[in-house]
Amino acid sequence: MIIHFDGDAFFASVEQTKDYRLQGKPVVVGQERGAPTSVSYEAKKFGISRGVPMKEIRKLCPHVAIVPSDYAAYSVYSDRMYAIARRFTDRVEEYSIDECFADITGLDTEYGMTYEEIALAMKKALEQELGLTFGVGLAPNKVLAKIASKWRKPSGFTVIKNETIIDFLKELQIGAVWGIGSATSIHLSGLGIRTALDFASKDSRWLDVHKISKPYREIHAELNGKNVKEMGESREDIKSIIKSRTFRPPTNDKAFLLSELSKNCEEACDKVRRHGMVPRFISFYLKTQEFSYHNFEFTLPVPTASASPIISLIRQFLDTVHRPKVLYRATGIALRGLVPPQQVGNDLFGEHERSKKNDSVVSQVDRLNHRYGSHTVFLASSLAAFGRERTRHSKKEETFASGLLPQPHTGKRLSIPFLGHIKV
Amino acid sequence: MQINGFAAGAEDELADTISIGEYLLRNKEASYLLEVEGNSMEKDGIFAGDMIIFERTSDYKKGDMIVYLTPDGYRLAFYSSAFSKEILGVVVSSFRRYKK
């Protein structure tokens, strides 16, 4: 199941939260341009849209507030949107500054919630914490989720199920479907296709005869309820490897959490070695039952792809994130700043030489595991974690992409919006 | 716990560095800054010019310092069940600068 989140009049709404005096008032963003980049719902009531030239806007609504675009602020709110979505699932696609997809397939059993409940919990967290509203669509795939999120705005929540697809497609103009541009929509209307349902109802023979190309066949399949479009990568390049695992029951036991982290670390190191890289930074997290992350990031004194020195550092830092009485449901680790080992320079204190010795042990372990199956040999520190049953979706939590963890609080940049003054 | 023969203090004093951001924030994605104007809350340790960080949340309890919005701007109050206005969030920290 896929959720699509679409910020309602995103730039204008961010301007309204930045300056409370704009709340409830018609706001147009894009003072520096000839036409608006965003129009608040209050301004839309006056017939203002993004197509209306700036010089016409004052005539339509003399008291409208016209403000310049502030992309730095929009990207802070956008990063927060992605980070909040990622508390619930690693599988988030940052589609644009005001939209993202989240794949929540399988999380219903993991969280003991229905897909609708998960989608609503995500919507609530986004709206509460950002002070903005979102159109939210839940559907079996991305094309239908996009249709659903636009169905009711602002702050709508729409679910499309396989059995209700027809209700949504029968009145929908084919050109309103995601991925169908104006040229294609003209071409299709020449073939007698007016609505999304007209297109969805065609069989594969019709698609062959009219030489419908692959991207439109994918749209056709998704309009019929199949899930064929893959989740996209993050905007950033692949620069890190992440391993995480959810376990049951949730626990506060530090020794157990460390063994889970140890296992995450071994698996991540194994993968990073297969890519012939070494990480320069490590971040790890404990995920609470409330889906918030307690995390920590540190720089390795010597970049290494060997688990045991990393685990000793995690052991030292665990106390800084572990809180008494909090129940944790998952742990995870990200190996960041991946570089080829040749790029790593020598250090002053001989740490590098010591870690090379360790590397020869590691390559022996890799050979054994390669020959006799993974986890034939593992670190004693991971023992408790290996003893536990894996939860069903542990595999799916493996991710190979960057930026999948929320920025740790120890990150370099802390962008907290400043909202002005408070009178006391 | 003993380190090099000296009794160590509380757990969080063991770290030799502290991230100010992490110290001041609880849920970063929900946190916002406001600058205090006026002196009616000096008895509560809130002075003009202080920066406060509040978190947009509906999770507050009696006695928590909360932020709400009036037509004339943001206001602070201590939450009690009699409070009837719409609450934006709860204050999680404040900080003050003496020199810069």
Coordinates of C-alpha atoms in Angstrom, one line a residue:
Chain A
M1 CA 0.0 0.0 0.0
I2 CA 1.3 3.4 -1.0
I3 CA 0.5 6.8 0.6
H4 CA 0.9 10.1 -1.2
F5 CA 1.3 13.2 0.8
D6 CA 0.7 16.5 -0.9
G7 CA 1.2 19.8 1.0
D8 CA -1.8 22.1 0.6
A9 CA -0.8 25.4 -1.0
F10 CA 2.6 24.5 0.5
F11 CA 4.6 27.7 0.1
A12 CA 1.7 30.0 1.0
S13 CA 0.9 27.8 4.0
V14 CA 4.6 27.9 5.2
E15 CA 4.4 31.7 4.9
Q16 CA 1.3 31.7 7.0
T17 CA 3.0 29.6 9.8
K18 CA 6.1 31.8 9.6
D19 CA 4.1 34.9 10.1
Y20 CA 0.9 34.4 12.2
R21 CA -0.5 37.7 10.9
L22 CA -1.0 36.0 7.5
Q23 CA -3.1 33.2 8.9
G24 CA -6.6 33.1 7.5
K25 CA -5.7 35.8 5.0
P26 CA -5.3 35.7 1.2
V27 CA -1.6 35.2 0.5
V28 CA 0.3 35.0 -2.8
V29 CA 3.9 33.9 -3.0
G30 CA 6.2 35.0 -5.8
Q31 CA 6.5 38.7 -5.4
E32 CA 9.9 38.5 -7.3
R33 CA 8.3 36.8 -10.3
G34 CA 5.7 37.8 -12.9
A35 CA 3.3 35.0 -11.7
P36 CA 2.6 33.4 -8.3
T37 CA 4.5 30.2 -7.2
S38 CA 1.8 29.5 -4.6
V39 CA -1.7 30.8 -3.7
S40 CA -3.3 30.3 -0.3
Y41 CA -6.8 28.8 -0.1
E42 CA -8.1 32.2 1.1
A43 CA -6.7 33.8 -2.1
K44 CA -8.1 31.1 -4.4
K45 CA -11.6 32.2 -3.3
F46 CA -10.9 35.5 -5.1
G47 CA -10.2 33.6 -8.4
I48 CA -6.5 33.9 -8.0
S49 CA -4.5 30.9 -9.4
R50 CA -0.9 30.3 -10.4
G51 CA -1.8 31.3 -13.9
V52 CA -2.9 34.8 -13.0
P53 CA -0.2 37.5 -13.7
M54 CA 0.9 39.4 -10.7
K55 CA -0.4 42.7 -12.0
E56 CA -4.0 41.3 -12.2
I57 CA -3.9 39.9 -8.7
R58 CA -4.4 43.2 -6.8
K59 CA -7.5 43.9 -9.0
L60 CA -9.0 40.6 -8.0
C61 CA -8.2 41.0 -4.3
P62 CA -7.0 44.5 -3.2
H63 CA -6.0 43.3 0.3
V64 CA -4.0 40.3 -0.7
A65 CA -0.6 39.9 0.9
I66 CA 2.0 39.3 -1.8
V67 CA 5.3 38.0 -0.4
P68 CA 8.6 36.9 -2.0
S69 CA 9.5 33.2 -2.2
D70 CA 11.6 31.9 0.7
Y71 CA 13.0 28.6 -0.6
A72 CA 15.3 28.2 2.4
A73 CA 12.2 28.0 4.7
Y74 CA 10.3 25.7 2.3
S75 CA 13.2 23.3 2.3
V76 CA 13.3 23.2 6.1
Y77 CA 9.6 22.3 6.2
S78 CA 10.1 19.9 3.4
D79 CA 13.0 18.1 5.2
R80 CA 10.8 17.9 8.2
M81 CA 8.0 16.3 6.2
Y82 CA 10.4 13.6 4.9
A83 CA 11.8 13.0 8.4
I84 CA 8.4 12.6 10.0
A85 CA 7.3 10.2 7.3
R86 CA 10.5 8.2 7.8
R87 CA 9.6 7.6 11.5
F88 CA 7.0 5.3 10.2
T89 CA 8.8 3.7 7.2
D90 CA 12.2 3.8 5.6
R91 CA 10.5 3.5 2.2
V92 CA 9.9 7.1 1.5
E93 CA 10.4 8.8 -1.8
E94 CA 11.1 12.5 -1.7
Y95 CA 9.1 13.2 -4.8
S96 CA 9.2 17.0 -4.7
I97 CA 9.6 19.9 -2.2
D98 CA 5.9 19.5 -1.2
E99 CA 5.1 15.9 -1.9
C100 CA 6.3 12.5 -0.9
F101 CA 5.3 8.8 -1.3
A102 CA 5.5 6.3 1.6
D103 CA 5.3 2.6 1.0
I104 CA 3.7 1.0 4.1
T105 CA 3.2 -2.5 2.7
G106 CA 3.5 -5.0 5.5
L107 CA 3.5 -2.5 8.3
D108 CA -0.1 -3.3 9.3
T109 CA 1.0 -6.6 10.9
E110 CA 4.2 -5.0 12.3
Y111 CA 2.4 -2.1 13.9
G112 CA -0.9 -4.0 14.7
M113 CA -2.8 -1.2 12.9
T114 CA -4.8 -1.1 9.7
Y115 CA -3.3 0.7 6.7
E116 CA -5.9 3.5 7.1
E117 CA -4.9 3.9 10.8
I118 CA -1.2 4.2 9.8
A119 CA -1.9 6.7 7.1
L120 CA -4.0 8.8 9.5
A121 CA -1.4 8.6 12.2
M122 CA 1.2 9.9 9.7
K123 CA -1.2 12.7 8.5
K124 CA -1.8 13.7 12.1
A125 CA 1.9 13.8 13.0
L126 CA 2.7 15.9 9.9
E127 CA -0.1 18.4 10.4
Q128 CA 0.4 18.7 14.2
E129 CA 4.2 19.1 14.1
L130 CA 4.4 21.3 10.9
G131 CA 1.3 23.4 11.4
L132 CA 0.4 22.7 7.8
T133 CA -2.3 20.6 6.1
F134 CA -1.8 17.8 3.6
G135 CA -3.9 16.1 1.0
V136 CA -3.4 12.4 1.8
G137 CA -4.2 9.5 -0.6
L138 CA -3.9 5.8 0.3
A139 CA -4.1 3.3 -2.5
P140 CA -2.5 0.1 -3.9
N141 CA 0.0 2.0 -6.0
K142 CA 1.6 5.4 -6.7
V143 CA -0.7 6.4 -9.6
L144 CA -3.9 5.8 -7.6
A145 CA -2.4 7.3 -4.4
K146 CA -1.7 10.5 -6.4
I147 CA -5.3 10.6 -7.6
A148 CA -6.5 10.0 -4.0
S149 CA -4.5 12.8 -2.4
K150 CA -6.0 15.3 -4.8
W151 CA -9.5 14.0 -4.4
R152 CA -10.4 16.2 -1.4
K153 CA -8.4 19.3 -0.5
P154 CA -7.4 20.9 1.7
S155 CA -6.5 18.4 4.5
G156 CA -8.4 15.6 2.7
F157 CA -7.9 11.9 3.3
T158 CA -9.0 9.5 0.6
V159 CA -8.6 5.8 0.3
I160 CA -8.9 4.0 -3.1
K161 CA -9.3 0.2 -2.8
N162 CA -9.3 -2.2 -5.7
E163 CA -13.0 -2.5 -5.5
T164 CA -13.6 1.2 -5.6
I165 CA -11.2 2.2 -8.4
I166 CA -14.0 2.6 -10.9
D167 CA -15.7 5.3 -8.8
F168 CA -12.6 7.4 -9.0
L169 CA -11.7 6.9 -12.6
K170 CA -15.1 7.3 -14.3
E171 CA -15.2 11.1 -14.1
L172 CA -11.5 11.7 -14.1
Q173 CA -10.1 13.4 -17.3
I174 CA -7.3 11.3 -18.7
G175 CA -5.0 14.4 -18.7
A176 CA -5.4 14.6 -14.9
V177 CA -3.7 11.2 -14.4
W178 CA -0.1 11.5 -13.1
G179 CA 2.4 11.0 -16.0
I180 CA 0.0 11.7 -18.8
G181 CA 1.0 15.0 -20.4
S182 CA -1.0 17.3 -22.6
A183 CA 0.4 15.8 -25.8
T184 CA -0.4 12.2 -24.7
S185 CA -3.8 13.2 -23.5
I186 CA -4.6 14.8 -27.0
H187 CA -3.3 11.7 -28.7
L188 CA -5.4 9.4 -26.5
S189 CA -8.5 11.5 -26.9
G190 CA -8.0 11.0 -30.7
L191 CA -8.4 7.3 -29.9
G192 CA -11.7 8.0 -28.2
I193 CA -10.3 8.1 -24.7
R194 CA -11.7 10.8 -22.5
T195 CA -11.6 9.5 -18.9
A196 CA -9.1 7.5 -16.9
L197 CA -11.6 4.7 -16.9
D198 CA -11.8 4.7 -20.7
F199 CA -8.0 4.1 -20.7
A200 CA -8.0 1.6 -17.9
S201 CA -10.7 -0.5 -19.6
K202 CA -8.6 -1.2 -22.7
D203 CA -7.1 -4.6 -23.0
S204 CA -3.5 -5.5 -23.8
R205 CA -4.4 -6.2 -27.5
W206 CA -5.7 -2.6 -27.7
L207 CA -2.4 -1.3 -26.2
D208 CA -0.4 -3.4 -28.7
V209 CA -2.4 -2.2 -31.7
H210 CA -2.0 1.4 -30.7
K211 CA 1.7 1.0 -29.9
I212 CA 1.3 2.3 -26.3
S213 CA 4.8 2.6 -24.9
K214 CA 6.1 1.2 -21.6
P215 CA 5.6 4.2 -19.3
Y216 CA 1.9 4.4 -20.3
R217 CA 1.5 0.7 -20.0
E218 CA 2.7 1.1 -16.4
I219 CA 0.1 3.8 -15.8
H220 CA -2.5 1.5 -17.4
A221 CA -1.5 -1.3 -15.1
E222 CA -1.6 0.9 -12.0
L223 CA -5.0 2.3 -13.0
N224 CA -6.1 -1.3 -12.9
G225 CA -4.8 -1.7 -9.3
K226 CA -1.4 -3.4 -10.0
N227 CA 1.7 -2.0 -8.3
V228 CA 4.4 -1.7 -10.9
K229 CA 6.1 1.7 -10.5
E230 CA 9.0 1.4 -8.1
M231 CA 9.7 3.8 -5.2
G232 CA 12.3 6.3 -6.3
E233 CA 15.6 7.0 -4.6
S234 CA 16.2 9.9 -2.4
R235 CA 17.4 13.0 -4.0
E236 CA 20.9 12.5 -2.7
D237 CA 23.3 10.0 -4.2
I238 CA 23.9 6.6 -2.6
K239 CA 26.5 7.4 0.0
S240 CA 25.5 5.2 2.9
I241 CA 24.3 1.8 4.0
I242 CA 21.6 1.3 6.5
K243 CA 20.6 -1.8 8.5
S244 CA 17.8 -1.9 11.0
R245 CA 15.6 -4.4 12.6
T246 CA 12.4 -4.3 14.6
F247 CA 12.0 -6.8 17.4
R248 CA 9.3 -8.0 19.8
P249 CA 8.6 -7.4 22.6
P250 CA 9.8 -3.8 23.0
T251 CA 12.5 -3.5 25.6
N252 CA 14.7 -1.1 27.6
D253 CA 17.4 -3.8 28.2
K254 CA 20.7 -2.1 27.3
A255 CA 22.6 -5.3 26.8
F256 CA 20.0 -6.6 24.4
L257 CA 19.9 -3.3 22.5
L258 CA 23.6 -3.4 22.2
S259 CA 23.5 -6.9 20.8
E260 CA 20.9 -5.8 18.3
L261 CA 23.1 -2.8 17.3
S262 CA 26.0 -5.2 17.0
K263 CA 24.1 -7.4 14.6
N264 CA 22.9 -4.4 12.6
C265 CA 26.5 -3.3 12.5
E266 CA 27.9 -6.7 11.3
E267 CA 25.3 -6.8 8.5
A268 CA 26.0 -3.3 7.4
C269 CA 29.8 -3.8 7.5
D270 CA 29.4 -7.0 5.5
K271 CA 27.4 -5.2 2.9
V272 CA 29.8 -2.2 2.7
R273 CA 32.7 -4.6 2.3
R274 CA 31.0 -6.2 -0.6
H275 CA 30.8 -2.8 -2.2
G276 CA 34.5 -2.4 -1.6
M277 CA 34.0 0.8 0.5
V278 CA 34.7 2.1 4.0
P279 CA 32.6 4.5 6.0
R280 CA 33.8 7.6 7.6
F281 CA 30.8 8.4 9.8
I282 CA 28.5 6.2 11.8
S283 CA 25.1 6.9 13.1
F284 CA 22.9 4.6 15.1
Y285 CA 19.5 4.9 16.6
L286 CA 17.0 3.4 19.0
K287 CA 13.4 3.7 17.9
T288 CA 10.8 4.1 20.6
Q289 CA 7.3 2.7 20.6
E290 CA 6.1 6.2 19.7
F291 CA 8.1 6.0 16.5
S292 CA 10.6 8.7 17.6
Y293 CA 14.3 8.1 17.2
H294 CA 17.0 8.5 19.8
N295 CA 20.1 8.8 17.7
F296 CA 23.7 9.6 17.7
E297 CA 26.3 10.3 15.0
F298 CA 30.0 10.1 15.3
T299 CA 33.1 10.2 13.1
L300 CA 35.4 7.2 13.0
P301 CA 38.9 7.9 14.1
V302 CA 40.0 5.6 11.3
P303 CA 37.5 4.7 8.6
T304 CA 37.0 1.0 8.7
A305 CA 34.5 -1.6 7.4
S306 CA 35.2 -3.9 10.2
A307 CA 32.4 -4.3 12.8
S308 CA 34.2 -4.8 16.1
P309 CA 35.9 -1.4 16.4
I310 CA 32.7 0.3 15.4
I311 CA 30.8 -1.7 18.0
S312 CA 33.2 -0.7 20.8
L313 CA 32.5 2.9 19.9
I314 CA 28.7 2.4 19.9
R315 CA 29.1 0.7 23.3
Q316 CA 30.7 3.9 24.6
F317 CA 28.0 6.2 23.0
L318 CA 25.0 4.1 23.8
D319 CA 24.4 5.8 27.2
T320 CA 24.0 9.2 25.5
V321 CA 20.9 8.0 23.6
H322 CA 19.5 5.3 25.9
R323 CA 17.0 6.7 28.3
P324 CA 15.7 4.9 31.4
K325 CA 12.2 3.5 31.3
V326 CA 11.7 4.1 27.5
L327 CA 10.7 1.0 25.6
Y328 CA 12.5 0.6 22.3
R329 CA 11.1 -1.4 19.4
A330 CA 13.9 -1.2 16.8
T331 CA 17.6 -0.4 16.4
G332 CA 19.4 0.7 13.3
I333 CA 22.7 1.8 12.0
A334 CA 23.9 3.9 9.1
L335 CA 27.4 3.7 7.7
R336 CA 27.9 7.1 6.0
G337 CA 30.4 8.9 4.0
L338 CA 31.4 5.9 2.1
V339 CA 34.7 6.1 0.2
P340 CA 37.1 3.6 -1.4
P341 CA 39.7 2.5 1.2
Q342 CA 42.5 4.0 -0.9
Q343 CA 41.2 7.4 -0.2
V344 CA 41.7 7.0 3.5
G345 CA 45.0 8.6 4.7
N346 CA 47.3 7.5 7.4
D347 CA 46.7 8.8 10.9
L348 CA 49.2 10.1 13.5
F349 CA 48.8 7.5 16.1
G350 CA 49.0 4.2 14.2
E351 CA 45.3 3.4 14.6
H352 CA 45.3 2.7 10.9
E353 CA 48.0 0.0 11.2
R354 CA 46.1 -1.7 14.0
S355 CA 42.9 -1.7 12.1
K356 CA 44.6 -3.3 9.1
K357 CA 45.5 -6.3 11.2
N358 CA 41.9 -6.5 12.2
D359 CA 41.0 -6.4 8.5
S360 CA 42.8 -9.7 7.7
V361 CA 40.7 -11.4 10.4
V362 CA 37.6 -9.8 8.9
S363 CA 38.4 -11.1 5.4
Q364 CA 38.8 -14.6 6.8
V365 CA 35.3 -14.3 8.5
D366 CA 33.9 -13.1 5.1
R367 CA 35.3 -16.2 3.4
L368 CA 33.8 -18.5 6.0
N369 CA 30.4 -16.8 5.8
H370 CA 30.6 -16.8 2.0
R371 CA 31.4 -20.5 1.9
Y372 CA 29.1 -21.8 4.7
G373 CA 26.2 -19.3 4.5
S374 CA 25.8 -16.0 6.2
H375 CA 26.1 -15.7 10.0
T376 CA 28.2 -18.9 10.2
V377 CA 30.7 -16.8 12.1
F378 CA 29.6 -13.7 13.9
L379 CA 30.7 -11.5 16.8
A380 CA 29.9 -12.7 20.3
S381 CA 28.4 -9.2 20.9
S382 CA 25.6 -10.1 18.4
L383 CA 24.8 -13.4 20.1
A384 CA 21.6 -12.3 21.8
A385 CA 20.2 -10.7 18.7
F386 CA 20.8 -13.9 16.6
G387 CA 19.0 -15.9 19.3
R388 CA 15.8 -13.9 18.7
E389 CA 13.3 -14.7 16.1
R390 CA 13.4 -12.3 13.1
T391 CA 10.2 -10.4 12.6
R392 CA 8.5 -10.9 9.3
H393 CA 9.5 -7.7 7.7
S394 CA 13.1 -7.4 8.8
K395 CA 14.2 -8.1 5.3
K396 CA 12.3 -5.2 3.9
E397 CA 13.9 -2.8 6.3
E398 CA 17.2 -3.3 4.5
T399 CA 17.8 -0.2 2.6
F400 CA 20.6 1.0 0.4
A401 CA 20.2 4.7 0.1
S402 CA 21.3 7.8 1.8
G403 CA 19.5 10.2 4.0
L404 CA 17.1 7.6 5.2
L405 CA 17.6 8.4 8.9
P406 CA 16.3 11.7 10.2
Q407 CA 19.2 14.1 10.6
P408 CA 20.6 13.3 14.0
H409 CA 20.5 16.1 16.6
T410 CA 24.3 16.1 16.5
G411 CA 24.2 17.1 12.8
K412 CA 26.0 20.1 11.6
R413 CA 22.9 22.2 10.8
L414 CA 20.0 22.7 13.1
S415 CA 17.3 24.6 11.3
I416 CA 14.6 25.7 13.8
P417 CA 12.1 28.1 12.3
F418 CA 12.0 31.4 14.2
L419 CA 8.4 32.5 14.4
G420 CA 8.9 36.0 15.9
H421 CA 8.1 37.4 19.3
I422 CA 6.1 36.2 22.3
K423 CA 4.7 38.8 24.7
V424 CA 4.7 38.0 28.4
Chain B
M1 CA 31.1 3.5 38.6
Q2 CA 34.8 4.1 39.0
I3 CA 37.1 5.5 36.4
N4 CA 40.8 5.7 37.1
G5 CA 40.1 5.6 40.8
F6 CA 37.7 8.5 40.8
A7 CA 34.1 8.2 41.5
A8 CA 32.2 9.2 38.3
G9 CA 29.2 11.5 38.5
A10 CA 25.8 11.1 37.0
E11 CA 25.6 9.1 33.8
D12 CA 25.3 12.0 31.4
E13 CA 28.3 13.7 32.8
L14 CA 30.5 10.9 31.5
A15 CA 30.3 12.3 28.0
D16 CA 33.0 15.0 27.5
T17 CA 31.1 16.9 24.9
I18 CA 27.5 17.8 24.7
S19 CA 25.5 18.8 21.7
I20 CA 23.6 22.0 22.6
G21 CA 21.0 21.2 20.0
E22 CA 20.3 17.8 21.4
Y23 CA 20.3 19.2 24.9
L24 CA 17.7 21.8 24.1
L25 CA 15.5 19.8 21.7
R26 CA 13.2 16.9 22.2
N27 CA 11.5 16.4 18.8
K28 CA 13.5 18.5 16.3
E29 CA 10.9 18.2 13.5
A30 CA 8.2 19.8 15.7
S31 CA 10.4 22.5 17.3
Y32 CA 10.1 26.3 16.8
L33 CA 11.7 29.4 18.3
L34 CA 10.2 32.5 19.8
E35 CA 11.8 35.5 21.4
V36 CA 10.4 36.8 24.6
E37 CA 9.1 40.4 24.9
G38 CA 8.1 41.9 28.2
N39 CA 8.9 41.1 31.9
S40 CA 5.7 39.8 33.5
M41 CA 7.2 36.3 33.9
E42 CA 10.5 37.1 35.5
K43 CA 9.4 35.3 38.6
D44 CA 9.2 32.1 36.5
G45 CA 12.7 32.7 35.1
I46 CA 11.6 34.0 31.7
F47 CA 13.2 37.4 30.8
A48 CA 12.8 39.8 27.9
G49 CA 15.2 38.7 25.1
D50 CA 15.2 35.0 26.1
M51 CA 14.7 32.6 23.3
I52 CA 12.2 29.8 23.9
I53 CA 11.8 26.6 22.0
F54 CA 8.3 25.1 21.8
E55 CA 7.2 21.9 20.3
R56 CA 3.9 21.6 18.4
T57 CA 2.2 18.8 20.2
S58 CA -1.1 18.0 21.9
D59 CA 0.7 16.2 24.6
Y60 CA 0.8 18.5 27.6
K61 CA -0.3 18.2 31.2
K62 CA -1.2 20.5 34.2
G63 CA 1.6 22.9 35.0
D64 CA 3.3 22.7 31.6
M65 CA 4.3 26.0 30.0
I66 CA 2.3 26.2 26.8
V67 CA 2.1 28.5 23.8
Y68 CA -1.1 29.8 22.3
L69 CA -1.9 32.3 19.6
T70 CA -4.1 35.4 20.0
P71 CA -5.0 37.9 17.3
D72 CA -2.2 40.0 18.8
G73 CA 0.5 37.3 18.7
Y74 CA 1.9 34.4 20.7
R75 CA 1.3 34.1 24.4
L76 CA 2.7 31.9 27.2
A77 CA 0.6 30.3 29.9
F78 CA 0.7 27.4 32.4
Y79 CA -1.7 24.7 31.4
S80 CA -4.6 23.8 33.6
S81 CA -7.8 21.9 32.7
A82 CA -9.6 25.3 32.8
F83 CA -7.6 26.6 29.9
S84 CA -10.0 26.9 27.0
K85 CA -8.0 28.5 24.1
E86 CA -6.5 26.5 21.3
I87 CA -3.0 25.4 22.3
L88 CA -0.2 25.3 19.8
G89 CA 2.4 23.4 21.8
V90 CA 4.5 23.1 24.9
V91 CA 7.7 24.9 25.8
V92 CA 10.6 22.4 26.0
S93 CA 13.6 24.8 26.7
S94 CA 14.8 28.3 26.7
F95 CA 18.1 30.0 26.4
R96 CA 19.7 33.4 27.0
R97 CA 22.7 35.2 25.6
Y98 CA 24.8 37.6 27.7
K99 CA 27.4 38.5 25.1
K100 CA 28.0 38.0 21.4

